[in-house]
């Protein structure tokens, strides 16, 4: 080995080591521990630079004539986050009429909002129709209602191809036992309903749930969906939903977007070309857009040695971040106020009065009372799934944008907790 190449090898190893033990302490030049001083703990922090990068990485992976990415806003629905995605050029995917209203308030045009609910009442569809957004229909019963009530309004149809994209059973929604969509086996019946009501089917949609690791399986599912597109000349767009996997650890498994995008584009372009059809391509990623752009910071209340383990008790719980308890999600946890301490093994737990575990047997640099722990991948399905369980306040949210820290949600107060509760005066009541 020449001196030059061995030197560059040493440099490479040093870089890898530095990266391995590197604990991020600032975002766009702003110290995370300083944010706790300023806004208190616990705190959600989002990096707009990262969100935009995710959006650009996603869109640039595809080479098709017309692509629209609808951000699935249930992942993180703060109105200022929605405005970020609007500024990147995204549309929105909404699963409730309340999300639709948030989207409109954020400035999205109705035609850039796709409403993809499941098991809702006619009146919620009626409201969405009034708001003028694109409607995605999830069952044949509702399609018949729609066809008879709104004969001139175009619709999108959600198909369930019954193919597993991977992932665990709680988050996979395309399998045969799933409640979502119109079964691929009911397409002949679907055709008859469309024909008899003269329904304008402008879109075909599929969303099979999380964890695309094997592009080929997803592309196979897409081909099944394109067979349905073949049956409806009115279709103008095909929406392939989401399910893009993000890495939860350094080097963890994730969807290879450039590879997926290239393979998918070839398949999609071939389809359009062979049918001489111009179709808009849509996707609706949530997690991919925001997961790694979010950080959850909380303070250590207690380090407790028991015969079995060392617990770190933090000033938060599953009411703020439920994913580990809900579906065994992994969030990397680092100590940002003692990054160079000796690594020890801990179990990190919350303050909710029932089993409330964030992570078991985690290697974290020496933790002391009042240290700040940072949970990574806290952008998607974290704040948006939070609650007031145990009558605790939800945390504040801060957006780091163009080198500035901006408060985008205030920490809750006792007034928020009591708002809407009706306090009876039972002693004064007459029986
Ligand atoms: C939740 C959801 C998404 C987003 O899924 P991610 O795994 O977060 O990307 C997209 N489309 C629909 C219809 C959804 O319900």
Coordinates of N, CA, C and O and ligand atoms in Angstrom, one line a residue, residues 72 74-75 93 95 116 158 180 205 207 209-210 241-244 284-288 380-381, ligand 1:
X72 N -48.6 13.5 3.0 CA -49.7 12.8 3.9 C -49.6 13.5 5.3 O -48.7 13.1 6.1
X74 N -51.2 13.6 8.0 CA -51.4 13.0 9.3 C -50.1 12.7 10.1 O -50.1 12.6 11.3
X75 N -49.0 12.6 9.3 CA -47.7 12.3 10.0 C -47.3 13.5 10.9 O -46.8 13.2 12.0
X93 N -52.3 15.2 1.2 CA -53.2 14.0 1.3 C -53.8 14.1 2.7 O -53.1 14.2 3.7
X95 N -56.8 12.7 5.6 CA -57.6 11.6 5.9 C -58.9 12.0 6.8 O -59.7 11.1 7.1
X116 N -58.6 11.3 1.4 CA -58.6 9.8 1.4 C -59.0 9.2 2.8 O -58.2 8.8 3.5
X158 N -60.1 4.0 -4.5 CA -59.0 3.3 -3.7 C -59.2 1.8 -3.9 O -60.2 1.2 -3.5
X180 N -59.1 -1.6 4.3 CA -59.0 -0.4 3.4 C -59.3 -0.8 2.0 O -59.0 -1.9 1.5
X205 N -56.3 4.8 -7.0 CA -55.4 5.0 -5.9 C -55.1 3.7 -5.2 O -56.0 2.8 -5.2
X207 N -52.8 2.3 -1.6 CA -51.9 2.6 -0.5 C -51.7 1.4 0.3 O -52.7 1.0 1.0
X209 N -49.5 0.6 2.8 CA -48.9 0.6 4.1 C -47.4 0.7 4.0 O -46.8 0.9 3.0
X210 N -46.8 0.5 5.2 CA -45.4 0.8 5.3 C -44.4 -0.2 4.7 O -44.8 -1.3 4.4
X241 N -49.9 6.0 -3.5 CA -49.8 6.0 -2.0 C -48.4 6.2 -1.5 O -47.6 7.0 -1.9
X242 N -48.1 5.4 -0.4 CA -46.8 5.5 0.2 C -46.4 4.2 0.7 O -46.7 3.2 0.1
X243 N -45.6 4.2 1.8 CA -45.0 3.0 2.3 C -43.5 3.0 2.2 O -42.8 2.0 2.2
X244 N -43.0 4.2 2.0 CA -41.5 4.4 1.9 C -40.8 4.3 3.3 O -41.3 4.9 4.2
X284 N -48.0 9.8 -2.1 CA -48.4 10.5 -0.9 C -47.6 10.1 0.3 O -48.1 9.5 1.2
X285 N -46.3 10.4 0.3 CA -45.5 10.0 1.5 C -45.7 10.9 2.7 O -45.9 12.1 2.5
X286 N -45.7 10.4 3.8 CA -45.7 11.1 5.1 C -44.4 11.0 5.8 O -43.6 11.9 5.9
X287 N -44.2 9.7 6.3 CA -43.0 9.4 7.1 C -41.7 9.8 6.4 O -40.8 10.4 7.0
X288 N -41.6 9.5 5.1 CA -40.4 9.8 4.3 C -40.1 11.3 4.4 O -38.9 11.7 4.4
X380 N -42.4 12.1 12.3 CA -43.6 11.5 11.8 C -44.3 10.7 12.9 O -43.7 9.9 13.6
X381 N -45.6 10.9 13.0 CA -46.5 10.1 14.0 C -46.0 10.2 15.4 O -46.1 9.3 16.2
Ligands
LIG1 C1 -50.9 7.4 6.3 C2 -51.1 7.4 4.8 C3 -50.0 7.8 4.0 C4 -48.6 8.0 4.5 O1 -48.0 6.9 4.9 P1 -46.4 7.0 5.3 O2 -46.1 5.6 5.6 O3 -46.3 7.9 6.5 O4 -45.6 7.5 4.2 C5 -50.3 7.9 2.7 N1 -51.6 7.7 2.2 C6 -52.6 7.3 3.0 C7 -54.0 7.1 2.4 C8 -52.4 7.2 4.3 O5 -53.5 6.8 5.1

